[in-house]
Short mmCIF file of C-alpha atoms and ligand atoms in Angstrom, two decimals:
data_model
loop_
_atom_site.label_atom_id
_atom_site.label_comp_id
_atom_site.label_asym_id
_atom_site.label_seq_id
_atom_site.Cartn_x
_atom_site.Cartn_y
_atom_site.Cartn_z
CA MET A 1 0.00 0.00 0.00
CA ARG A 2 1.35 3.39 -1.00
CA MET A 3 -0.38 6.29 0.69
CA ILE A 4 -0.11 10.01 1.32
CA LEU A 5 -0.94 11.56 4.68
CA LEU A 6 -2.45 15.00 4.19
CA GLY A 7 -3.60 17.45 6.81
CA PRO A 8 -2.51 20.55 8.70
CA PRO A 9 0.42 20.50 11.09
CA GLY A 10 -0.74 18.90 14.33
CA ALA A 11 -3.52 16.83 12.74
CA GLY A 12 -1.75 13.70 14.01
CA LYS A 13 -0.05 12.52 10.81
CA GLY A 14 3.16 11.54 12.62
CA THR A 15 1.28 9.76 15.41
CA LEU A 16 -0.92 7.83 12.99
CA ALA A 17 2.12 6.99 10.85
CA GLY A 18 3.79 5.47 13.94
CA LEU A 19 0.75 3.22 14.45
CA LEU A 20 0.43 2.21 10.80
CA LYS A 21 4.14 1.47 10.64
CA ASP A 22 3.75 -1.07 13.45
CA LYS A 23 0.40 -2.52 12.39
CA LEU A 24 0.80 -2.63 8.60
CA GLY A 25 4.58 -2.68 8.21
CA LEU A 26 4.59 0.48 6.10
CA LEU A 27 7.67 2.70 5.83
CA HIS A 28 7.20 6.20 7.18
CA ILE A 29 8.78 8.88 5.01
CA SER A 30 8.50 12.34 6.51
CA THR A 31 10.05 15.22 4.57
CA GLY A 32 10.06 17.32 7.78
CA ASP A 33 12.11 14.59 9.54
CA ILE A 34 14.51 14.38 6.59
CA LEU A 35 15.05 18.15 6.66
CA ARG A 36 15.51 18.21 10.45
CA GLU A 37 18.08 15.40 10.16
CA GLU A 38 20.01 17.40 7.55
CA MET A 39 19.86 20.46 9.81
CA LYS A 40 21.07 18.44 12.80
CA LYS A 41 24.02 17.08 10.83
CA GLY A 42 24.80 20.60 9.60
CA THR A 43 24.99 19.53 5.94
CA PRO A 44 24.97 22.28 3.25
CA LEU A 45 21.36 21.32 2.43
CA GLY A 46 20.39 21.53 6.12
CA LYS A 47 22.03 24.95 6.49
CA ASP A 48 20.29 26.30 3.37
CA MET A 49 16.87 25.01 4.46
CA LYS A 50 16.99 26.05 8.13
CA ALA A 51 15.60 29.55 7.63
CA TYR A 52 12.55 28.21 5.77
CA VAL A 53 11.86 25.49 8.33
CA ASP A 54 12.31 27.78 11.36
CA ARG A 55 9.83 30.30 9.91
CA GLY A 56 7.33 27.60 8.90
CA GLU A 57 7.73 28.51 5.21
CA LEU A 58 7.83 25.91 2.45
CA VAL A 59 11.22 24.98 1.05
CA PRO A 60 11.40 25.24 -2.77
CA ASP A 61 9.47 22.58 -4.73
CA SER A 62 12.51 21.59 -6.83
CA ILE A 63 14.64 20.83 -3.76
CA ILE A 64 12.03 18.85 -1.84
CA THR A 65 11.07 16.90 -4.99
CA LYS A 66 14.71 15.87 -5.50
CA ILE A 67 14.89 14.70 -1.88
CA ILE A 68 11.72 12.61 -2.14
CA GLU A 69 12.72 11.16 -5.53
CA GLY A 70 16.02 9.99 -4.01
CA ARG A 71 14.25 8.49 -1.01
CA ILE A 72 11.60 6.68 -3.09
CA SER A 73 14.24 5.25 -5.43
CA GLU A 74 15.78 3.44 -2.41
CA ILE A 75 12.53 1.58 -1.58
CA LYS A 76 12.39 -2.08 -2.58
CA PRO A 77 9.58 -2.80 -5.10
CA GLY A 78 6.49 -4.04 -3.28
CA GLN A 79 7.36 -2.34 0.01
CA GLY A 80 4.42 -0.18 1.14
CA TYR A 81 4.98 3.32 2.45
CA MET A 82 3.36 6.49 3.78
CA LEU A 83 4.43 9.94 2.65
CA ASP A 84 4.03 12.40 5.51
CA GLY A 85 4.42 16.10 4.70
CA PHE A 86 4.82 15.55 0.96
CA PRO A 87 3.32 16.70 -1.38
CA ARG A 88 2.51 20.12 0.02
CA THR A 89 1.84 22.02 -3.22
CA GLU A 90 0.13 21.14 -6.48
CA THR A 91 3.50 21.26 -8.26
CA GLN A 92 4.86 18.69 -5.80
CA ALA A 93 1.79 16.49 -6.31
CA LYS A 94 2.29 16.57 -10.09
CA ASN A 95 6.03 15.89 -9.70
CA LEU A 96 5.23 12.91 -7.49
CA ASP A 97 2.82 11.49 -10.05
CA LYS A 98 5.55 11.74 -12.71
CA ILE A 99 8.13 10.01 -10.48
CA LEU A 100 5.73 7.19 -9.62
CA ALA A 101 4.48 6.81 -13.20
CA LYS A 102 8.09 6.10 -14.26
CA LEU A 103 8.26 3.39 -11.59
CA LYS A 104 4.77 2.11 -12.53
CA GLN A 105 3.84 2.33 -8.84
CA PRO A 106 1.09 4.94 -8.45
CA ILE A 107 -0.17 6.13 -5.09
CA ASP A 108 -3.15 4.07 -3.88
CA PHE A 109 -4.80 6.86 -1.91
CA ALA A 110 -4.39 10.13 -0.05
CA LEU A 111 -5.70 10.22 3.49
CA CYS A 112 -6.73 13.69 4.60
CA MET A 113 -6.85 14.27 8.36
CA GLU A 114 -8.90 17.37 9.02
CA SER A 115 -8.17 19.35 12.19
CA SER A 116 -9.19 22.69 13.66
CA LEU A 117 -6.91 25.57 14.75
CA PRO A 118 -7.62 25.36 18.54
CA VAL A 119 -6.81 21.62 18.56
CA VAL A 120 -3.70 22.13 16.45
CA LEU A 121 -2.46 24.93 18.74
CA GLU A 122 -3.00 22.86 21.88
CA ARG A 123 -1.27 19.81 20.41
CA LEU A 124 1.72 21.57 18.91
CA THR A 125 2.57 24.02 21.70
CA GLY A 126 2.62 21.03 24.08
CA ARG A 127 4.44 18.66 21.70
CA ARG A 128 7.91 17.41 22.57
CA VAL A 129 10.11 15.06 20.52
CA CYS A 130 12.93 12.67 21.40
CA ARG A 131 16.22 13.65 19.75
CA GLY A 132 17.31 10.01 19.74
CA CYS A 133 14.40 7.97 18.35
CA GLY A 134 11.82 10.60 17.35
CA ALA A 135 9.19 9.38 19.87
CA LEU A 136 6.43 11.95 20.38
CA TYR A 137 5.25 13.33 23.74
CA HIS A 138 2.82 15.99 24.96
CA MET A 139 3.51 17.97 28.12
CA THR A 140 -0.10 17.59 29.38
CA ASN A 141 -1.52 14.50 27.67
CA LYS A 142 1.53 12.25 27.38
CA PRO A 143 4.50 13.52 29.39
CA PRO A 144 7.65 11.37 29.61
CA LYS A 145 7.99 9.42 32.88
CA ALA A 146 11.26 11.18 33.77
CA ALA A 147 11.35 14.90 32.91
CA GLY A 148 13.30 15.60 29.72
CA LYS A 149 14.12 11.92 29.05
CA CYS A 150 12.59 9.58 26.47
CA ASP A 151 10.77 6.55 27.97
CA ALA A 152 11.81 4.39 25.02
CA CYS A 153 15.51 5.18 24.51
CA GLY A 154 16.51 7.61 27.28
CA GLY A 155 17.30 10.28 24.65
CA GLU A 156 16.92 14.01 25.26
CA ILE A 157 13.44 15.44 24.76
CA TYR A 158 13.19 18.79 23.02
CA GLN A 159 10.67 21.24 21.61
CA ARG A 160 10.83 21.88 17.87
CA ALA A 161 11.83 25.47 17.04
CA ASP A 162 8.74 25.80 14.81
CA ASP A 163 6.30 24.57 17.53
CA ASN A 164 5.63 28.05 18.91
CA GLU A 165 2.30 29.84 18.52
CA LYS A 166 3.44 32.47 16.01
CA THR A 167 5.04 29.90 13.68
CA ILE A 168 2.17 27.43 14.11
CA ARG A 169 -0.30 30.11 12.94
CA ASN A 170 1.96 30.81 9.97
CA ARG A 171 2.20 27.09 9.14
CA MET A 172 -1.61 26.87 9.23
CA ASP A 173 -1.85 29.82 6.79
CA VAL A 174 0.75 28.22 4.53
CA TYR A 175 -1.24 24.96 4.67
CA THR A 176 -4.54 26.64 3.78
CA LYS A 177 -3.01 28.52 0.88
CA ASN A 178 -0.76 25.85 -0.65
CA THR A 179 -1.85 22.44 0.54
CA GLN A 180 -5.65 22.68 0.67
CA PRO A 181 -5.82 22.85 -3.16
CA ILE A 182 -4.14 19.46 -3.50
CA ILE A 183 -7.02 17.89 -1.61
CA ASP A 184 -9.07 18.60 -4.74
CA TYR A 185 -6.27 17.22 -6.87
CA TYR A 186 -6.63 13.79 -5.21
CA LYS A 187 -10.43 14.08 -5.11
CA LYS A 188 -10.44 14.42 -8.90
CA GLN A 189 -8.26 11.31 -9.11
CA LYS A 190 -10.79 9.53 -6.83
CA LYS A 191 -8.02 8.77 -4.36
CA LEU A 192 -9.09 10.99 -1.48
CA MET A 193 -10.25 9.67 1.89
CA LYS A 194 -11.08 11.88 4.85
CA VAL A 195 -10.94 11.26 8.60
CA ASN A 196 -11.44 13.53 11.58
CA GLY A 197 -7.98 14.43 12.91
CA ASP A 198 -9.39 16.18 16.01
CA GLN A 199 -10.20 12.85 17.70
CA GLU A 200 -7.89 10.75 19.89
CA THR A 201 -5.48 8.44 18.05
CA ASP A 202 -7.29 5.22 19.02
CA PHE A 203 -10.63 6.50 17.64
CA LEU A 204 -8.84 7.86 14.60
CA PHE A 205 -7.28 4.48 13.96
CA GLN A 206 -10.71 2.79 14.26
CA GLU A 207 -12.21 5.30 11.83
CA LEU A 208 -9.34 4.77 9.44
CA THR A 209 -9.79 0.98 9.54
CA LEU A 210 -13.48 1.44 8.66
CA VAL A 211 -12.67 3.86 5.85
CA LEU A 212 -10.01 1.49 4.46
CA ASN A 213 -12.39 -1.47 4.55
CA GLU A 214 -15.15 0.53 2.85
CA ASN A 215 -12.68 1.59 0.21
CA LYS A 216 -11.56 -2.01 -0.39
CA ARG A 217 -15.22 -3.06 -0.75
CA ALA A 218 -15.97 -0.22 -3.17
CA HIS A 219 -12.88 -1.15 -5.19
CA LYS A 220 -13.97 -4.81 -5.35
CA ASP A 221 -17.48 -3.76 -6.48
CA LYS A 222 -15.96 -1.57 -9.17
CA VAL A 223 -13.61 -4.18 -10.64
CA GLY A 224 -15.98 -7.08 -9.90
CA ARG A 225 -13.57 -9.09 -7.74
P1 AMP B 1 6.67 19.00 9.12
O1 AMP B 1 7.57 18.22 10.03
O2 AMP B 1 6.00 18.16 8.08
O3 AMP B 1 5.71 19.91 9.87
O4 AMP B 1 7.64 19.98 8.28
C1 AMP B 1 8.43 20.95 8.93
C2 AMP B 1 8.88 22.00 7.92
O5 AMP B 1 9.69 21.40 6.90
C3 AMP B 1 7.76 22.71 7.17
O6 AMP B 1 7.17 23.76 7.92
C4 AMP B 1 8.53 23.22 5.94
O7 AMP B 1 9.35 24.31 6.28
C5 AMP B 1 9.46 22.04 5.63
N1 AMP B 1 8.84 21.05 4.73
C6 AMP B 1 8.53 19.75 5.03
N2 AMP B 1 7.98 19.13 3.98
C7 AMP B 1 7.92 20.04 2.97
C8 AMP B 1 7.42 20.02 1.64
N3 AMP B 1 6.86 18.93 1.12
N4 AMP B 1 7.53 21.16 0.91
C9 AMP B 1 8.10 22.25 1.41
N5 AMP B 1 8.56 22.37 2.67
C10 AMP B 1 8.49 21.27 3.46
#
């Protein structure tokens, strides 16, 4: 299964991806994680992209497309994956279609997780991440057992530089302007599925399972199998 996770920052794409990775064995490819890794290592790419990421602005389409093309080319044929944070513009969506058409491995569907600004603000201002393994925490809803230390690997827990209210509001504006239109792009391709990202992860996962099963049934009806 090859899928795209769409939705505003804080809709729970990363959390859901963690679950799907375990339950369905899908690879999780997050362009935000790739950029943060480059920034952490201090590579030329990381240095060039830092200003965009810190302000919550989109990095140029050509650069992010090259990154994702490289990453997809490393995936073994038949291995399912989830793209998280890509595509974010219509140009990126079209570039992705071209890359996947060459490989004869089109995307199966785009899952859109809708979420409202108050929920996004509450989730992201409280979000903390492990520097070591990337595990996600929330200062109110899911704090680590020992302050500042990851439960899973003992790594240092930090707050992303772009998880502050001013930048979150900017990221939401950027999402509405650039990423909302690609929801229509996948709707026209009949690949769009929607779930409510405001709900707790367990409920979200249940809703997703229902939506996936319905989709499988509809597909069977359509092709008569
Ligand atoms: P995320 O972790 O998905 O919230 O991404 C963090 C930041 O990385 C975004 O605010 C952008 O600055 C940058 N970024 C990630 N993915 C993309 C993309 N597909 N296109 C442009 N910029 C991106």
